[in-house]
Structure formats: structure tokens, C-alpha cells
Amino acid sequence: MRILVVEDDALLREAIVTVFREEGYWVDEADNGDDGLFKAGQNIFDLLVLDIMLPEISGLAIVKKLRRQGLTVPILFLTARDSIEDRVAGLESGADDYLIKPFAVPELLARVKALLRRTASGKEGMLQYGEIALNPKLKDGFVNQNALQLTAKEYELLEFFIVNKEQILAREQIFDRIWGFESETTLGIVDLYVHYLRKKLAPFGYEAVIQTVRGVGFKLKAK
């Protein structure tokens, strides 16, 4: 699971990121609203943890912009603003939960896990596009019940395509989701793994379902 933490207090942000990484989450961070909005807008995270009072753009404005763009990623506000009016404003902006600072780490983790369970619950069953199906528990794909024998990265890539089916995904967006902003590999790895996926889909006649969008990236779309 991938979490983005947007918090301008460096010590608090570092502490939260450390806690999440110790729990086994893949974490990225931002210290201002502009950077947070840009990263969140890539639509590669499973959960956003946002402060409300941020430099550049407030957490409330970020959430409103993301929801207008159609992003449904769960969002948890962390804030010192504890009035009923503030809580209502936060939730009405599109956030899913609201935690008051200072908070206890066990409560933060409990709320994060609860929000991530909601995301995961939508993936408990098979994910499907045409005759291509993914089993999230087995981390493998199938075409007409024939196993594709996917590697971990191939599975992640095909899942990202199916979750965002018939949408154009930029190479940079795919790279950030599968390999991460800080990865030392190059952008060309995306084309390489798309090639791998197409080879595994080819025996079933489905290699063309991953379409190249020239100069941009790729799209999962049946012809």
C-alpha cells in the first residue's frame, strides 16, 4: 500500500513517515500544498494523509481539487483545528476521516488501517477486463482461466491498467506508481514491462489490449 504524507512540520512529518515505513507501507512525502497536490494528482497512492494548514495551498483546497478531478483515494486529515465547524468543513470538503493533533500513534495507525481496508475490500474479488482477470490474493492474472504466471511487478502493472481501464496513463504516472518517485531506474523500465506483459498476453490474442498512446504513455482498451 502506498501512502502520501503532506505535512509542513518537518519533525512531525519525519515521525509519521517513520511509523508508516516501520509498518511496511511505501511512503512518499511533501512539505507544502503545491508539491502535495502535484503528487496526489498523479493518482498513484492508496491513501493521503494531509495537514490542513499548509504553505502554498491548504489541505482543504487540495481535497476539493482532487475530488473535482474525480479521484476517490481515501484521505485522512491531521490537524490542530478541533472545532466542530472545522471537522464538518474537513469532511464536507471530501476527506474521509479527521484526526486531531496531538494524537496517539496507535490511533493514527488504526484509522489508517481502517481506511486502507475500505480500499482493499474493493479488490478482494476478481478484477476483470474482458477475458482478463486478476486474483488479488494470488497476485496473478488469468485469461479464460489460464494463468499468466506474472512476476510481482508485472502483476502490479496489469492491476494498475485494469483499475484505470480505458484511461490514458502517462509513462511518468506508471513509473511513479510501480517503481516510486525515488527509484534509481529509468523511465524506460515502463516500456520494458509493458513489453513483458504483452508477451504474456500474446498466446491468448490479447497483446493489443495494451495500446500505446504516442508521446504520452499507454491505455488498456479492447479494440
PDB file of C-alpha atoms in Angstrom:
ATOM      1  CA  MET A   1       0.000   0.000   0.000  1.00  0.00           C
ATOM      2  CA  ARG A   2       1.262   3.489  -0.904  1.00  0.00           C
ATOM      3  CA  ILE A   3       0.705   6.491   1.360  1.00  0.00           C
ATOM      4  CA  LEU A   4       1.419  10.176   0.721  1.00  0.00           C
ATOM      5  CA  VAL A   5       2.067  12.328   3.809  1.00  0.00           C
ATOM      6  CA  VAL A   6       1.689  16.101   3.317  1.00  0.00           C
ATOM      7  CA  GLU A   7       2.818  17.958   6.450  1.00  0.00           C
ATOM      8  CA  ASP A   8       4.895  21.148   6.775  1.00  0.00           C
ATOM      9  CA  ASP A   9       6.187  20.409  10.297  1.00  0.00           C
ATOM     10  CA  ALA A  10       9.434  18.587   9.467  1.00  0.00           C
ATOM     11  CA  LEU A  11       9.777  16.745  12.795  1.00  0.00           C
ATOM     12  CA  LEU A  12       6.179  15.552  12.795  1.00  0.00           C
ATOM     13  CA  ARG A  13       6.329  14.562   9.126  1.00  0.00           C
ATOM     14  CA  GLU A  14       9.516  12.568   9.696  1.00  0.00           C
ATOM     15  CA  ALA A  15       7.968  10.820  12.694  1.00  0.00           C
ATOM     16  CA  ILE A  16       4.798   9.886  10.760  1.00  0.00           C
ATOM     17  CA  VAL A  17       6.772   8.653   7.743  1.00  0.00           C
ATOM     18  CA  THR A  18       8.999   6.547  10.017  1.00  0.00           C
ATOM     19  CA  VAL A  19       5.987   4.972  11.738  1.00  0.00           C
ATOM     20  CA  PHE A  20       4.352   4.113   8.423  1.00  0.00           C
ATOM     21  CA  ARG A  21       7.531   2.629   6.962  1.00  0.00           C
ATOM     22  CA  GLU A  22       8.032   0.515  10.069  1.00  0.00           C
ATOM     23  CA  GLU A  23       4.535  -0.849   9.428  1.00  0.00           C
ATOM     24  CA  GLY A  24       5.631  -1.887   5.946  1.00  0.00           C
ATOM     25  CA  TYR A  25       3.942   0.864   3.911  1.00  0.00           C
ATOM     26  CA  TRP A  26       5.559   2.504   0.887  1.00  0.00           C
ATOM     27  CA  VAL A  27       5.572   6.220   1.791  1.00  0.00           C
ATOM     28  CA  ASP A  28       6.230   9.462  -0.059  1.00  0.00           C
ATOM     29  CA  GLU A  29       6.090  12.917   1.486  1.00  0.00           C
ATOM     30  CA  ALA A  30       5.608  16.607   0.728  1.00  0.00           C
ATOM     31  CA  ASP A  31       6.132  19.689   2.902  1.00  0.00           C
ATOM     32  CA  ASN A  32       3.830  22.146   1.126  1.00  0.00           C
ATOM     33  CA  GLY A  33       0.485  22.231  -0.608  1.00  0.00           C
ATOM     34  CA  ASP A  34       1.773  22.703  -4.162  1.00  0.00           C
ATOM     35  CA  ASP A  35       4.031  19.662  -4.004  1.00  0.00           C
ATOM     36  CA  GLY A  36       1.355  17.671  -2.198  1.00  0.00           C
ATOM     37  CA  LEU A  37      -1.278  18.495  -4.817  1.00  0.00           C
ATOM     38  CA  PHE A  38       1.062  17.571  -7.664  1.00  0.00           C
ATOM     39  CA  LYS A  39       1.985  14.200  -6.174  1.00  0.00           C
ATOM     40  CA  ALA A  40      -1.566  13.372  -5.112  1.00  0.00           C
ATOM     41  CA  GLY A  41      -2.804  14.276  -8.580  1.00  0.00           C
ATOM     42  CA  GLN A  42      -0.686  11.512 -10.106  1.00  0.00           C
ATOM     43  CA  ASN A  43      -3.314   9.078  -8.755  1.00  0.00           C
ATOM     44  CA  ILE A  44      -0.717   6.532  -7.603  1.00  0.00           C
ATOM     45  CA  PHE A  45      -1.462   6.444  -3.865  1.00  0.00           C
ATOM     46  CA  ASP A  46      -3.810   4.263  -1.831  1.00  0.00           C
ATOM     47  CA  LEU A  47      -4.156   6.848   0.968  1.00  0.00           C
ATOM     48  CA  LEU A  48      -3.410  10.542   1.535  1.00  0.00           C
ATOM     49  CA  VAL A  49      -2.586  11.923   4.981  1.00  0.00           C
ATOM     50  CA  LEU A  50      -2.861  15.726   4.882  1.00  0.00           C
ATOM     51  CA  ASP A  51      -2.383  18.620   7.233  1.00  0.00           C
ATOM     52  CA  ILE A  52      -4.993  21.329   6.688  1.00  0.00           C
ATOM     53  CA  MET A  53      -2.815  24.375   7.335  1.00  0.00           C
ATOM     54  CA  LEU A  54      -0.127  24.096   4.644  1.00  0.00           C
ATOM     55  CA  PRO A  55       2.068  26.608   2.817  1.00  0.00           C
ATOM     56  CA  GLU A  56       1.009  27.477  -0.750  1.00  0.00           C
ATOM     57  CA  ILE A  57      -2.307  25.552  -0.900  1.00  0.00           C
ATOM     58  CA  SER A  58      -4.334  24.422   2.107  1.00  0.00           C
ATOM     59  CA  GLY A  59      -5.271  20.819   2.712  1.00  0.00           C
ATOM     60  CA  LEU A  60      -8.935  21.727   2.218  1.00  0.00           C
ATOM     61  CA  ALA A  61      -8.196  23.184  -1.216  1.00  0.00           C
ATOM     62  CA  ILE A  62      -6.164  20.118  -2.174  1.00  0.00           C
ATOM     63  CA  VAL A  63      -9.013  17.761  -1.304  1.00  0.00           C
ATOM     64  CA  LYS A  64     -11.571  19.837  -3.190  1.00  0.00           C
ATOM     65  CA  LYS A  65      -9.367  19.929  -6.293  1.00  0.00           C
ATOM     66  CA  LEU A  66      -8.737  16.175  -6.179  1.00  0.00           C
ATOM     67  CA  ARG A  67     -12.418  15.353  -5.779  1.00  0.00           C
ATOM     68  CA  ARG A  68     -13.321  17.643  -8.687  1.00  0.00           C
ATOM     69  CA  GLN A  69     -10.802  15.688 -10.771  1.00  0.00           C
ATOM     70  CA  GLY A  70     -12.662  12.511  -9.896  1.00  0.00           C
ATOM     71  CA  LEU A  71     -10.009  10.997  -7.613  1.00  0.00           C
ATOM     72  CA  THR A  72     -11.577   8.764  -4.973  1.00  0.00           C
ATOM     73  CA  VAL A  73      -8.452   7.963  -2.945  1.00  0.00           C
ATOM     74  CA  PRO A  74      -9.171   7.865   0.837  1.00  0.00           C
ATOM     75  CA  ILE A  75      -7.986  10.999   2.650  1.00  0.00           C
ATOM     76  CA  LEU A  76      -7.193  11.467   6.348  1.00  0.00           C
ATOM     77  CA  PHE A  77      -6.786  14.986   7.729  1.00  0.00           C
ATOM     78  CA  LEU A  78      -4.299  15.555  10.563  1.00  0.00           C
ATOM     79  CA  THR A  79      -4.850  18.977  12.087  1.00  0.00           C
ATOM     80  CA  ALA A  80      -4.789  21.058  15.226  1.00  0.00           C
ATOM     81  CA  ARG A  81      -8.104  22.662  14.242  1.00  0.00           C
ATOM     82  CA  ASP A  82     -10.512  20.882  16.556  1.00  0.00           C
ATOM     83  CA  SER A  83     -13.787  22.788  16.464  1.00  0.00           C
ATOM     84  CA  ILE A  84     -16.961  21.100  15.272  1.00  0.00           C
ATOM     85  CA  GLU A  85     -17.131  23.598  12.415  1.00  0.00           C
ATOM     86  CA  ASP A  86     -13.590  22.705  11.324  1.00  0.00           C
ATOM     87  CA  ARG A  87     -14.351  18.979  11.409  1.00  0.00           C
ATOM     88  CA  VAL A  88     -17.512  19.445   9.390  1.00  0.00           C
ATOM     89  CA  ALA A  89     -15.674  21.613   6.851  1.00  0.00           C
ATOM     90  CA  GLY A  90     -12.952  18.993   6.518  1.00  0.00           C
ATOM     91  CA  LEU A  91     -15.349  16.124   5.953  1.00  0.00           C
ATOM     92  CA  GLU A  92     -17.577  18.118   3.630  1.00  0.00           C
ATOM     93  CA  SER A  93     -14.562  19.047   1.510  1.00  0.00           C
ATOM     94  CA  GLY A  94     -14.273  15.370   0.609  1.00  0.00           C
ATOM     95  CA  ALA A  95     -11.994  13.918   3.300  1.00  0.00           C
ATOM     96  CA  ASP A  96     -12.829  10.505   4.748  1.00  0.00           C
ATOM     97  CA  ASP A  97     -11.552  10.972   8.309  1.00  0.00           C
ATOM     98  CA  TYR A  98     -10.260  13.678  10.619  1.00  0.00           C
ATOM     99  CA  LEU A  99      -7.694  13.233  13.427  1.00  0.00           C
ATOM    100  CA  ILE A 100      -6.842  15.998  15.908  1.00  0.00           C
ATOM    101  CA  LYS A 101      -3.238  16.846  16.839  1.00  0.00           C
ATOM    102  CA  PRO A 102      -1.678  15.813  19.125  1.00  0.00           C
ATOM    103  CA  PHE A 103      -2.663  12.216  18.523  1.00  0.00           C
ATOM    104  CA  ALA A 104      -1.537   8.804  19.729  1.00  0.00           C
ATOM    105  CA  VAL A 105       0.350   6.672  17.223  1.00  0.00           C
ATOM    106  CA  PRO A 106      -1.883   3.602  17.808  1.00  0.00           C
ATOM    107  CA  GLU A 107      -4.963   5.677  16.943  1.00  0.00           C
ATOM    108  CA  LEU A 108      -3.300   7.048  13.796  1.00  0.00           C
ATOM    109  CA  LEU A 109      -2.401   3.534  12.668  1.00  0.00           C
ATOM    110  CA  ALA A 110      -5.871   2.231  13.491  1.00  0.00           C
ATOM    111  CA  ARG A 111      -7.519   4.917  11.364  1.00  0.00           C
ATOM    112  CA  VAL A 112      -5.067   4.408   8.505  1.00  0.00           C
ATOM    113  CA  LYS A 113      -5.678   0.652   8.526  1.00  0.00           C
ATOM    114  CA  ALA A 114      -9.439   1.188   8.586  1.00  0.00           C
ATOM    115  CA  LEU A 115      -9.284   3.463   5.528  1.00  0.00           C
ATOM    116  CA  LEU A 116      -6.964   1.095   3.673  1.00  0.00           C
ATOM    117  CA  ARG A 117      -9.286  -1.816   4.428  1.00  0.00           C
ATOM    118  CA  ARG A 118     -12.049   0.054   2.608  1.00  0.00           C
ATOM    119  CA  THR A 119      -9.763   0.324  -0.426  1.00  0.00           C
ATOM    120  CA  ALA A 120      -8.688  -3.294  -0.206  1.00  0.00           C
ATOM    121  CA  SER A 121     -12.250  -4.555   0.194  1.00  0.00           C
ATOM    122  CA  GLY A 122     -12.964  -3.446  -3.358  1.00  0.00           C
ATOM    123  CA  LYS A 123     -10.124  -5.685  -4.530  1.00  0.00           C
ATOM    124  CA  GLU A 124     -10.983  -8.824  -2.583  1.00  0.00           C
ATOM    125  CA  GLY A 125     -12.853 -10.297  -5.515  1.00  0.00           C
ATOM    126  CA  MET A 126     -11.526 -10.781  -9.019  1.00  0.00           C
ATOM    127  CA  LEU A 127     -10.642  -7.690 -11.029  1.00  0.00           C
ATOM    128  CA  GLN A 128     -11.654  -8.132 -14.626  1.00  0.00           C
ATOM    129  CA  TYR A 129     -11.449  -6.554 -18.049  1.00  0.00           C
ATOM    130  CA  GLY A 130     -12.955  -8.624 -20.812  1.00  0.00           C
ATOM    131  CA  GLU A 131     -11.486 -12.122 -20.509  1.00  0.00           C
ATOM    132  CA  ILE A 132      -8.501 -10.839 -18.490  1.00  0.00           C
ATOM    133  CA  ALA A 133      -8.929 -11.384 -14.749  1.00  0.00           C
ATOM    134  CA  LEU A 134      -6.724 -10.691 -11.736  1.00  0.00           C
ATOM    135  CA  ASN A 135      -6.812 -12.509  -8.421  1.00  0.00           C
ATOM    136  CA  PRO A 136      -5.531 -10.057  -5.772  1.00  0.00           C
ATOM    137  CA  LYS A 137      -4.988 -12.850  -3.247  1.00  0.00           C
ATOM    138  CA  LEU A 138      -2.839 -14.932  -5.594  1.00  0.00           C
ATOM    139  CA  LYS A 139      -1.247 -11.840  -7.193  1.00  0.00           C
ATOM    140  CA  ASP A 140      -1.631 -13.419 -10.618  1.00  0.00           C
ATOM    141  CA  GLY A 141      -3.585 -12.847 -13.796  1.00  0.00           C
ATOM    142  CA  PHE A 142      -5.654 -15.140 -15.973  1.00  0.00           C
ATOM    143  CA  VAL A 143      -7.092 -15.176 -19.478  1.00  0.00           C
ATOM    144  CA  ASN A 144     -10.054 -17.516 -19.818  1.00  0.00           C
ATOM    145  CA  GLN A 145      -8.879 -19.178 -16.583  1.00  0.00           C
ATOM    146  CA  ASN A 146      -5.362 -19.753 -17.968  1.00  0.00           C
ATOM    147  CA  ALA A 147      -2.715 -18.417 -15.560  1.00  0.00           C
ATOM    148  CA  LEU A 148      -0.365 -15.748 -16.918  1.00  0.00           C
ATOM    149  CA  GLN A 149       2.399 -16.533 -14.390  1.00  0.00           C
ATOM    150  CA  LEU A 150       3.072 -12.844 -13.667  1.00  0.00           C
ATOM    151  CA  THR A 151       6.030 -11.516 -11.719  1.00  0.00           C
ATOM    152  CA  ALA A 152       5.283  -9.106  -8.857  1.00  0.00           C
ATOM    153  CA  LYS A 153       5.939  -6.006 -10.986  1.00  0.00           C
ATOM    154  CA  GLU A 154       4.002  -7.397 -13.947  1.00  0.00           C
ATOM    155  CA  TYR A 155       1.040  -8.043 -11.664  1.00  0.00           C
ATOM    156  CA  GLU A 156       1.207  -4.504 -10.217  1.00  0.00           C
ATOM    157  CA  LEU A 157       1.361  -3.037 -13.709  1.00  0.00           C
ATOM    158  CA  LEU A 158      -1.565  -5.050 -15.058  1.00  0.00           C
ATOM    159  CA  GLU A 159      -3.599  -4.250 -11.938  1.00  0.00           C
ATOM    160  CA  PHE A 160      -2.886  -0.534 -12.407  1.00  0.00           C
ATOM    161  CA  PHE A 161      -4.059  -0.790 -16.010  1.00  0.00           C
ATOM    162  CA  ILE A 162      -7.262  -2.634 -15.093  1.00  0.00           C
ATOM    163  CA  VAL A 163      -8.131  -0.319 -12.196  1.00  0.00           C
ATOM    164  CA  ASN A 164      -7.694   2.599 -14.635  1.00  0.00           C
ATOM    165  CA  LYS A 165      -9.090   0.782 -17.683  1.00  0.00           C
ATOM    166  CA  GLU A 166      -9.669   2.835 -20.840  1.00  0.00           C
ATOM    167  CA  GLN A 167      -7.839   5.801 -19.300  1.00  0.00           C
ATOM    168  CA  ILE A 168      -4.573   7.158 -20.661  1.00  0.00           C
ATOM    169  CA  LEU A 169      -1.748   6.589 -18.182  1.00  0.00           C
ATOM    170  CA  ALA A 170       1.406   8.641 -18.735  1.00  0.00           C
ATOM    171  CA  ARG A 171       4.744   6.835 -18.527  1.00  0.00           C
ATOM    172  CA  GLU A 172       5.713   9.052 -15.606  1.00  0.00           C
ATOM    173  CA  GLN A 173       2.480   8.205 -13.788  1.00  0.00           C
ATOM    174  CA  ILE A 174       3.049   4.469 -14.256  1.00  0.00           C
ATOM    175  CA  PHE A 175       6.690   4.779 -13.210  1.00  0.00           C
ATOM    176  CA  ASP A 176       5.811   6.676 -10.023  1.00  0.00           C
ATOM    177  CA  ARG A 177       3.132   4.142  -9.082  1.00  0.00           C
ATOM    178  CA  ILE A 178       5.079   0.942  -9.741  1.00  0.00           C
ATOM    179  CA  TRP A 179       8.691   1.953  -9.060  1.00  0.00           C
ATOM    180  CA  GLY A 180       8.301   5.107  -6.957  1.00  0.00           C
ATOM    181  CA  PHE A 181       9.416   8.729  -7.207  1.00  0.00           C
ATOM    182  CA  GLU A 182      12.817   7.942  -5.678  1.00  0.00           C
ATOM    183  CA  SER A 183      13.628   4.911  -7.826  1.00  0.00           C
ATOM    184  CA  GLU A 184      17.086   4.980  -9.387  1.00  0.00           C
ATOM    185  CA  THR A 185      15.957   3.113 -12.501  1.00  0.00           C
ATOM    186  CA  THR A 186      14.989   4.995 -15.658  1.00  0.00           C
ATOM    187  CA  LEU A 187      11.661   5.721 -17.306  1.00  0.00           C
ATOM    188  CA  GLY A 188      12.444   3.151 -19.988  1.00  0.00           C
ATOM    189  CA  ILE A 189      11.601   0.399 -17.496  1.00  0.00           C
ATOM    190  CA  VAL A 190       7.907   1.160 -18.128  1.00  0.00           C
ATOM    191  CA  ASP A 191       8.163   0.274 -21.835  1.00  0.00           C
ATOM    192  CA  LEU A 192      10.157  -2.836 -20.956  1.00  0.00           C
ATOM    193  CA  TYR A 193       7.493  -4.145 -18.580  1.00  0.00           C
ATOM    194  CA  VAL A 194       4.699  -3.295 -20.989  1.00  0.00           C
ATOM    195  CA  HIS A 195       6.618  -5.430 -23.490  1.00  0.00           C
ATOM    196  CA  TYR A 196       6.797  -8.260 -20.929  1.00  0.00           C
ATOM    197  CA  LEU A 197       3.041  -8.037 -20.308  1.00  0.00           C
ATOM    198  CA  ARG A 198       2.218  -8.060 -23.995  1.00  0.00           C
ATOM    199  CA  LYS A 199       4.367 -11.190 -24.469  1.00  0.00           C
ATOM    200  CA  LYS A 200       2.443 -12.984 -21.729  1.00  0.00           C
ATOM    201  CA  LEU A 201      -0.906 -11.907 -23.181  1.00  0.00           C
ATOM    202  CA  ALA A 202       0.094 -12.749 -26.772  1.00  0.00           C
ATOM    203  CA  PRO A 203      -0.616 -16.519 -26.670  1.00  0.00           C
ATOM    204  CA  PHE A 204      -4.245 -15.663 -25.915  1.00  0.00           C
ATOM    205  CA  GLY A 205      -4.539 -12.940 -28.544  1.00  0.00           C
ATOM    206  CA  TYR A 206      -4.697 -10.089 -26.035  1.00  0.00           C
ATOM    207  CA  GLU A 207      -1.350  -8.351 -26.541  1.00  0.00           C
ATOM    208  CA  ALA A 208      -3.031  -5.450 -28.412  1.00  0.00           C
ATOM    209  CA  VAL A 209      -5.276  -4.622 -25.455  1.00  0.00           C
ATOM    210  CA  ILE A 210      -2.418  -2.502 -24.042  1.00  0.00           C
ATOM    211  CA  GLN A 211      -2.395   0.349 -26.525  1.00  0.00           C
ATOM    212  CA  THR A 212       0.464   2.805 -26.954  1.00  0.00           C
ATOM    213  CA  VAL A 213      -0.548   6.462 -26.833  1.00  0.00           C
ATOM    214  CA  ARG A 214       2.215   8.064 -28.835  1.00  0.00           C
ATOM    215  CA  GLY A 215       4.257  10.605 -26.929  1.00  0.00           C
ATOM    216  CA  VAL A 216       2.267  10.067 -23.728  1.00  0.00           C
ATOM    217  CA  GLY A 217       2.032   6.530 -22.405  1.00  0.00           C
ATOM    218  CA  PHE A 218      -0.393   3.617 -22.563  1.00  0.00           C
ATOM    219  CA  LYS A 219      -4.051   2.706 -22.265  1.00  0.00           C
ATOM    220  CA  LEU A 220      -5.842  -0.577 -21.586  1.00  0.00           C
ATOM    221  CA  LYS A 221      -8.600  -0.736 -24.175  1.00  0.00           C
ATOM    222  CA  ALA A 222     -10.044  -3.594 -26.193  1.00  0.00           C
ATOM    223  CA  LYS A 223     -10.315  -2.887 -29.928  1.00  0.00           C
TER     224      LYS A 223
END
